Amino acid sequence: MNGGSAAELKGIAVSRGIAEGTAYVLAEAGPLTIPRRAIDDGMVAAELARFAAALDEAECCLRGVHDDLRRHVDPEEARVFEADILLLRDPAFSERVAERCARQKINVEAAVADVVDELSTRFAAFDDAYLRERAADVRDVGRRILERLLTHRCEHLHHLPDGVIVVTGELPASATARMNLHAVRGIVTAGGGRTSHASILTRSLGIPGIVAVAGAVPAIKTGDALIVDGNTGTVHVNPPPTIRREYARRRVELAAYRAGLAPMLDLPAVTADGVAVKLAANVGTIADAESAKLCGADGVGLYRTEFDFLVRDRFPTEEEQYRTYAAVAAQMQPRPVVIRLLDVGSDKPLPYFPMPLEPNPALGRRGTRLLLLHPDLLRAQVTAILRLSATHPVRILLPMVSAFEEVAAVKAVIADLAEGLRRQGIAVAPDVPLGAMIETPAAAVLAPELAQEVDFLSIGSNDLVQYLLGADRNSREMAAAYEPLHPAVLRTLQAVLAAGRAAGRETSICGEMAGNPAYTELLLGLGARSFSVAPGEILEVKKVVRSVTVAGAERLAAHVLALRTAREIKAWCREAQTALAGER
Ligand code: PEP
Ligand code: MG
């Protein structure tokens, strides 16, 4: 493949479309392993020269982040990076590293790691909270220097050349938060599954994405010409002219198909037999909210607030959160915005939030459980949302609920904070609706009673499928077992939707299933009347909604629910779609 030879690789198509561009291969940013070796006297100068170069590079990267933040996010926020640059250039820090390297005759990576450990431990022991927090800054700056010494370079992410197709092993959420996404035409990962972070990201950016491409790294090299076919899951590496011509033709077809969706924009989401369906958007950034508005979303059904945390190098303050949420809500005004409380942990770790190493993070501290263990975090986020509730119709959504106590505990925090704000004369809406995500089997089983405790339910099918089937949503190896059309999933969806209906609570589906037009009719038949999907999927889903009847969808669902295997269910749904396409 190297040197421009052609190849064809297969993976799982997770975001439709066709992209053509140049491969940009990202090195993986896993935990750093620090080599430790003895050096001679004569090698000290060379080690220190490497250190000086690493400081220059790290500073250049920090300045890049600083400038980006100042221009695109918030000048206030950029100040943090000024402080990091000062820390990086602190002569006392450099002197300690140089001294340790020369005196102990060790390589400079080991010297940096030791000095960072020593300083951060010292800061962490202070009584003063401000000084204690500096420990994390020292570790972060240390990591930046070490990454340079070990040649992991984050400036690659900030300065991606235009028109690239990012190719990587795994794409952690923290890496995408730092990436110049405007430059990216497509994403290819060797790992991952349909609902892994990279997949959700490509759909929300509306760019083609393929995951689980075995051998993508190292088969694809930076600079290779790629065609990414997000419809078939094929990556063409250095394709010959015949393939290029074929794709030029397909792109024209695709553009015509997309243009054909445009009239949907002005039409209501109503089935052919007159049942209204709500089509809201899943967003993670202000830019997503802009797209949601352009696509005519009925509000935001799921605002994943993690991005605002991932884009920074420390927790955003309450004020920063308020401003970001207000900017998202302003895009949607007067339509409602469902703000999900921070769902970090498991597949969405926060680099600056050191969590205990757990043998199985997906079954560990995450979502609401984690927030309740960190009340400051919970309180800052809820306060920001409550303040916004005075001017915008916002709702609060709890991630990964698994027990009544969690709902009760968060409710108590919300009531306490709302009262405190009102006492200070700060306006808060009289009633901010609270919802629970149904994404654990426990929540699904308890849905009838949970529905009584909250104002609305939101089915997170990505996690629900993972936990119901015991199949990791991020694993390439589990991709075949991770099956949204598994009978256990469909029966659970039907039961939860019925529970919501019986309790008179709006129950939407916001996992990736909801945005797949191939599932729309079935979901309607199972009782879904409210969907929250990536902005780019709204019109496609609406098109299906308008072409089916609820009566027909219910017949489809009744038949499918009697089947015993996902294979039979898939075959039946395919037939139904072919029949439908024939009728259109
Ligand atoms: C889900 O699990 O379906 C969901 C919407 O949440 P996330 O994908 O962010 O975990
Ligand atoms: Mg989830």
PDB file of C-alpha atoms in Angstrom, residues 255-421:
ATOM      1  CA  ALA A 255     -26.200  15.025  -4.339  1.00  0.00           C
ATOM      2  CA  ALA A 256     -29.438  14.540  -6.293  1.00  0.00           C
ATOM      3  CA  TYR A 257     -30.835  12.332  -3.508  1.00  0.00           C
ATOM      4  CA  ARG A 258     -29.966  14.964  -0.900  1.00  0.00           C
ATOM      5  CA  ALA A 259     -31.470  17.699  -2.997  1.00  0.00           C
ATOM      6  CA  GLY A 260     -34.611  15.547  -3.146  1.00  0.00           C
ATOM      7  CA  LEU A 261     -34.843  15.697   0.635  1.00  0.00           C
ATOM      8  CA  ALA A 262     -34.892  19.493   0.703  1.00  0.00           C
ATOM      9  CA  PRO A 263     -38.685  19.803   0.215  1.00  0.00           C
ATOM     10  CA  MET A 264     -39.095  17.831   3.469  1.00  0.00           C
ATOM     11  CA  LEU A 265     -37.831  20.866   5.319  1.00  0.00           C
ATOM     12  CA  ASP A 266     -41.129  22.703   5.035  1.00  0.00           C
ATOM     13  CA  LEU A 267     -43.378  19.706   5.568  1.00  0.00           C
ATOM     14  CA  PRO A 268     -44.596  18.510   8.956  1.00  0.00           C
ATOM     15  CA  ALA A 269     -43.481  15.159  10.375  1.00  0.00           C
ATOM     16  CA  VAL A 270     -46.869  13.461  10.126  1.00  0.00           C
ATOM     17  CA  THR A 271     -47.554   9.887   9.076  1.00  0.00           C
ATOM     18  CA  ALA A 272     -49.680   9.191   6.016  1.00  0.00           C
ATOM     19  CA  ASP A 273     -52.595   8.455   8.382  1.00  0.00           C
ATOM     20  CA  GLY A 274     -52.184  11.752  10.210  1.00  0.00           C
ATOM     21  CA  VAL A 275     -50.216  10.949  13.369  1.00  0.00           C
ATOM     22  CA  ALA A 276     -47.791  13.711  14.371  1.00  0.00           C
ATOM     23  CA  VAL A 277     -44.238  12.694  15.225  1.00  0.00           C
ATOM     24  CA  LYS A 278     -41.701  14.820  17.054  1.00  0.00           C
ATOM     25  CA  LEU A 279     -38.268  15.002  15.426  1.00  0.00           C
ATOM     26  CA  ALA A 280     -35.746  16.688  17.695  1.00  0.00           C
ATOM     27  CA  ALA A 281     -31.970  16.822  17.338  1.00  0.00           C
ATOM     28  CA  ASN A 282     -29.014  15.349  19.181  1.00  0.00           C
ATOM     29  CA  VAL A 283     -26.341  17.993  19.625  1.00  0.00           C
ATOM     30  CA  GLY A 284     -22.994  18.287  21.339  1.00  0.00           C
ATOM     31  CA  THR A 285     -21.830  21.748  20.315  1.00  0.00           C
ATOM     32  CA  ILE A 286     -23.141  25.163  19.391  1.00  0.00           C
ATOM     33  CA  ALA A 287     -22.380  24.341  15.750  1.00  0.00           C
ATOM     34  CA  ASP A 288     -24.580  21.220  15.982  1.00  0.00           C
ATOM     35  CA  ALA A 289     -27.382  23.381  17.312  1.00  0.00           C
ATOM     36  CA  GLU A 290     -27.018  25.639  14.270  1.00  0.00           C
ATOM     37  CA  SER A 291     -27.353  22.579  12.031  1.00  0.00           C
ATOM     38  CA  ALA A 292     -30.342  21.402  14.060  1.00  0.00           C
ATOM     39  CA  LYS A 293     -32.048  24.722  13.444  1.00  0.00           C
ATOM     40  CA  LEU A 294     -31.277  24.600   9.729  1.00  0.00           C
ATOM     41  CA  CYS A 295     -32.764  21.102   9.514  1.00  0.00           C
ATOM     42  CA  GLY A 296     -35.972  22.260  11.198  1.00  0.00           C
ATOM     43  CA  ALA A 297     -35.540  20.219  14.387  1.00  0.00           C
ATOM     44  CA  ASP A 298     -38.369  20.296  16.931  1.00  0.00           C
ATOM     45  CA  GLY A 299     -35.890  21.423  19.568  1.00  0.00           C
ATOM     46  CA  VAL A 300     -32.960  19.529  21.029  1.00  0.00           C
ATOM     47  CA  GLY A 301     -33.895  16.118  22.383  1.00  0.00           C
ATOM     48  CA  LEU A 302     -30.412  15.306  23.639  1.00  0.00           C
ATOM     49  CA  TYR A 303     -27.683  17.808  24.339  1.00  0.00           C
ATOM     50  CA  ARG A 304     -24.579  15.794  25.191  1.00  0.00           C
ATOM     51  CA  THR A 305     -22.770  18.259  27.421  1.00  0.00           C
ATOM     52  CA  GLU A 306     -19.539  16.251  27.509  1.00  0.00           C
ATOM     53  CA  PHE A 307     -18.038  18.185  24.604  1.00  0.00           C
ATOM     54  CA  ASP A 308     -17.898  21.379  26.620  1.00  0.00           C
ATOM     55  CA  PHE A 309     -15.870  19.495  29.207  1.00  0.00           C
ATOM     56  CA  LEU A 310     -13.666  17.673  26.708  1.00  0.00           C
ATOM     57  CA  VAL A 311     -12.693  20.790  24.787  1.00  0.00           C
ATOM     58  CA  ARG A 312     -11.035  22.206  27.880  1.00  0.00           C
ATOM     59  CA  ASP A 313      -8.119  21.170  30.008  1.00  0.00           C
ATOM     60  CA  ARG A 314     -10.032  21.555  33.257  1.00  0.00           C
ATOM     61  CA  PHE A 315     -13.643  21.650  34.421  1.00  0.00           C
ATOM     62  CA  PRO A 316     -15.580  24.522  32.910  1.00  0.00           C
ATOM     63  CA  THR A 317     -16.871  26.912  35.541  1.00  0.00           C
ATOM     64  CA  GLU A 318     -20.575  27.368  36.148  1.00  0.00           C
ATOM     65  CA  GLU A 319     -20.479  30.650  34.235  1.00  0.00           C
ATOM     66  CA  GLU A 320     -18.719  29.030  31.262  1.00  0.00           C
ATOM     67  CA  GLN A 321     -21.289  26.259  31.208  1.00  0.00           C
ATOM     68  CA  TYR A 322     -24.099  28.781  31.421  1.00  0.00           C
ATOM     69  CA  ARG A 323     -22.745  30.676  28.425  1.00  0.00           C
ATOM     70  CA  THR A 324     -22.340  27.570  26.275  1.00  0.00           C
ATOM     71  CA  TYR A 325     -25.790  26.227  27.137  1.00  0.00           C
ATOM     72  CA  ALA A 326     -27.299  29.663  26.523  1.00  0.00           C
ATOM     73  CA  ALA A 327     -25.694  29.780  23.072  1.00  0.00           C
ATOM     74  CA  VAL A 328     -27.163  26.362  22.201  1.00  0.00           C
ATOM     75  CA  ALA A 329     -30.581  27.308  23.558  1.00  0.00           C
ATOM     76  CA  ALA A 330     -30.512  30.631  21.676  1.00  0.00           C
ATOM     77  CA  GLN A 331     -30.202  28.708  18.402  1.00  0.00           C
ATOM     78  CA  MET A 332     -33.314  26.698  19.198  1.00  0.00           C
ATOM     79  CA  GLN A 333     -35.439  29.375  20.843  1.00  0.00           C
ATOM     80  CA  PRO A 334     -38.387  29.051  21.426  1.00  0.00           C
ATOM     81  CA  ARG A 335     -38.114  25.272  21.081  1.00  0.00           C
ATOM     82  CA  PRO A 336     -37.074  23.232  24.105  1.00  0.00           C
ATOM     83  CA  VAL A 337     -33.563  21.978  24.778  1.00  0.00           C
ATOM     84  CA  VAL A 338     -33.042  18.806  26.783  1.00  0.00           C
ATOM     85  CA  ILE A 339     -29.693  19.179  28.516  1.00  0.00           C
ATOM     86  CA  ARG A 340     -28.234  15.902  29.643  1.00  0.00           C
ATOM     87  CA  LEU A 341     -26.109  16.115  32.747  1.00  0.00           C
ATOM     88  CA  LEU A 342     -22.491  15.181  32.276  1.00  0.00           C
ATOM     89  CA  ASP A 343     -22.090  11.547  31.266  1.00  0.00           C
ATOM     90  CA  VAL A 344     -18.369  10.951  31.597  1.00  0.00           C
ATOM     91  CA  GLY A 345     -16.647   7.763  32.570  1.00  0.00           C
ATOM     92  CA  SER A 346     -16.538   4.508  30.629  1.00  0.00           C
ATOM     93  CA  ASP A 347     -16.124   5.320  26.911  1.00  0.00           C
ATOM     94  CA  LYS A 348     -15.996   9.071  27.595  1.00  0.00           C
ATOM     95  CA  PRO A 349     -13.131   9.623  30.044  1.00  0.00           C
ATOM     96  CA  LEU A 350     -12.085  13.170  30.899  1.00  0.00           C
ATOM     97  CA  PRO A 351      -8.303  13.401  30.737  1.00  0.00           C
ATOM     98  CA  TYR A 352      -8.095  15.905  33.603  1.00  0.00           C
ATOM     99  CA  PHE A 353     -10.521  14.044  35.864  1.00  0.00           C
ATOM    100  CA  PRO A 354      -8.445  11.252  37.292  1.00  0.00           C
ATOM    101  CA  MET A 355     -10.792   8.418  38.111  1.00  0.00           C
ATOM    102  CA  PRO A 356      -9.790   5.265  39.896  1.00  0.00           C
ATOM    103  CA  LEU A 357      -8.726   2.524  37.522  1.00  0.00           C
ATOM    104  CA  GLU A 358     -11.619   0.123  37.259  1.00  0.00           C
ATOM    105  CA  PRO A 359     -11.377  -3.339  35.755  1.00  0.00           C
ATOM    106  CA  ASN A 360     -14.489  -2.673  33.680  1.00  0.00           C
ATOM    107  CA  PRO A 361     -15.251   1.048  33.295  1.00  0.00           C
ATOM    108  CA  ALA A 362     -18.496   0.438  31.371  1.00  0.00           C
ATOM    109  CA  LEU A 363     -19.816  -1.168  34.544  1.00  0.00           C
ATOM    110  CA  GLY A 364     -18.160   1.342  36.797  1.00  0.00           C
ATOM    111  CA  ARG A 365     -18.496   4.954  37.800  1.00  0.00           C
ATOM    112  CA  ARG A 366     -20.270   6.924  35.117  1.00  0.00           C
ATOM    113  CA  GLY A 367     -23.355   9.013  34.508  1.00  0.00           C
ATOM    114  CA  THR A 368     -25.585   9.968  37.413  1.00  0.00           C
ATOM    115  CA  ARG A 369     -23.742   7.644  39.806  1.00  0.00           C
ATOM    116  CA  LEU A 370     -20.514   9.498  39.173  1.00  0.00           C
ATOM    117  CA  LEU A 371     -22.133  12.927  39.489  1.00  0.00           C
ATOM    118  CA  LEU A 372     -23.571  12.030  42.866  1.00  0.00           C
ATOM    119  CA  LEU A 373     -20.065  11.136  44.014  1.00  0.00           C
ATOM    120  CA  HIS A 374     -18.877  14.604  42.929  1.00  0.00           C
ATOM    121  CA  PRO A 375     -21.519  17.009  44.230  1.00  0.00           C
ATOM    122  CA  ASP A 376     -19.527  20.119  43.242  1.00  0.00           C
ATOM    123  CA  LEU A 377     -19.610  19.054  39.639  1.00  0.00           C
ATOM    124  CA  LEU A 378     -23.311  18.270  39.777  1.00  0.00           C
ATOM    125  CA  ARG A 379     -24.180  21.504  41.537  1.00  0.00           C
ATOM    126  CA  ALA A 380     -22.231  23.715  39.119  1.00  0.00           C
ATOM    127  CA  GLN A 381     -23.896  22.158  36.106  1.00  0.00           C
ATOM    128  CA  VAL A 382     -27.409  22.176  37.555  1.00  0.00           C
ATOM    129  CA  THR A 383     -26.999  25.803  38.666  1.00  0.00           C
ATOM    130  CA  ALA A 384     -25.979  26.817  35.147  1.00  0.00           C
ATOM    131  CA  ILE A 385     -29.058  25.082  33.724  1.00  0.00           C
ATOM    132  CA  LEU A 386     -31.412  26.516  36.335  1.00  0.00           C
ATOM    133  CA  ARG A 387     -30.184  30.024  35.602  1.00  0.00           C
ATOM    134  CA  LEU A 388     -30.832  29.436  31.920  1.00  0.00           C
ATOM    135  CA  SER A 389     -34.320  28.137  32.671  1.00  0.00           C
ATOM    136  CA  ALA A 390     -35.395  31.702  33.458  1.00  0.00           C
ATOM    137  CA  THR A 391     -35.094  32.670  29.805  1.00  0.00           C
ATOM    138  CA  HIS A 392     -35.172  29.421  27.810  1.00  0.00           C
ATOM    139  CA  PRO A 393     -37.342  26.302  27.894  1.00  0.00           C
ATOM    140  CA  VAL A 394     -34.709  23.869  29.123  1.00  0.00           C
ATOM    141  CA  ARG A 395     -35.133  20.410  30.603  1.00  0.00           C
ATOM    142  CA  ILE A 396     -32.690  18.324  32.593  1.00  0.00           C
ATOM    143  CA  LEU A 397     -31.933  14.736  31.613  1.00  0.00           C
ATOM    144  CA  LEU A 398     -30.189  12.241  33.901  1.00  0.00           C
ATOM    145  CA  PRO A 399     -27.770   9.832  32.223  1.00  0.00           C
ATOM    146  CA  MET A 400     -27.372   6.159  33.101  1.00  0.00           C
ATOM    147  CA  VAL A 401     -30.086   5.997  35.725  1.00  0.00           C
ATOM    148  CA  SER A 402     -30.307   2.641  37.440  1.00  0.00           C
ATOM    149  CA  ALA A 403     -32.178   3.248  40.703  1.00  0.00           C
ATOM    150  CA  PHE A 404     -34.919   5.425  42.220  1.00  0.00           C
ATOM    151  CA  GLU A 405     -32.498   6.743  44.837  1.00  0.00           C
ATOM    152  CA  GLU A 406     -30.425   8.397  42.133  1.00  0.00           C
ATOM    153  CA  VAL A 407     -33.435  10.289  40.804  1.00  0.00           C
ATOM    154  CA  ALA A 408     -34.492  11.296  44.308  1.00  0.00           C
ATOM    155  CA  ALA A 409     -30.979  12.476  45.194  1.00  0.00           C
ATOM    156  CA  VAL A 410     -30.666  14.651  42.077  1.00  0.00           C
ATOM    157  CA  LYS A 411     -34.180  16.023  42.593  1.00  0.00           C
ATOM    158  CA  ALA A 412     -33.208  17.118  46.097  1.00  0.00           C
ATOM    159  CA  VAL A 413     -30.094  18.859  44.739  1.00  0.00           C
ATOM    160  CA  ILE A 414     -32.156  20.644  42.060  1.00  0.00           C
ATOM    161  CA  ALA A 415     -34.753  21.803  44.597  1.00  0.00           C
ATOM    162  CA  ASP A 416     -32.065  23.019  46.963  1.00  0.00           C
ATOM    163  CA  LEU A 417     -30.201  24.927  44.257  1.00  0.00           C
ATOM    164  CA  ALA A 418     -33.373  26.449  42.808  1.00  0.00           C
ATOM    165  CA  GLU A 419     -34.379  27.689  46.233  1.00  0.00           C
ATOM    166  CA  GLY A 420     -30.905  29.096  46.878  1.00  0.00           C
ATOM    167  CA  LEU A 421     -30.908  30.952  43.563  1.00  0.00           C
TER     168      LEU A 421
END
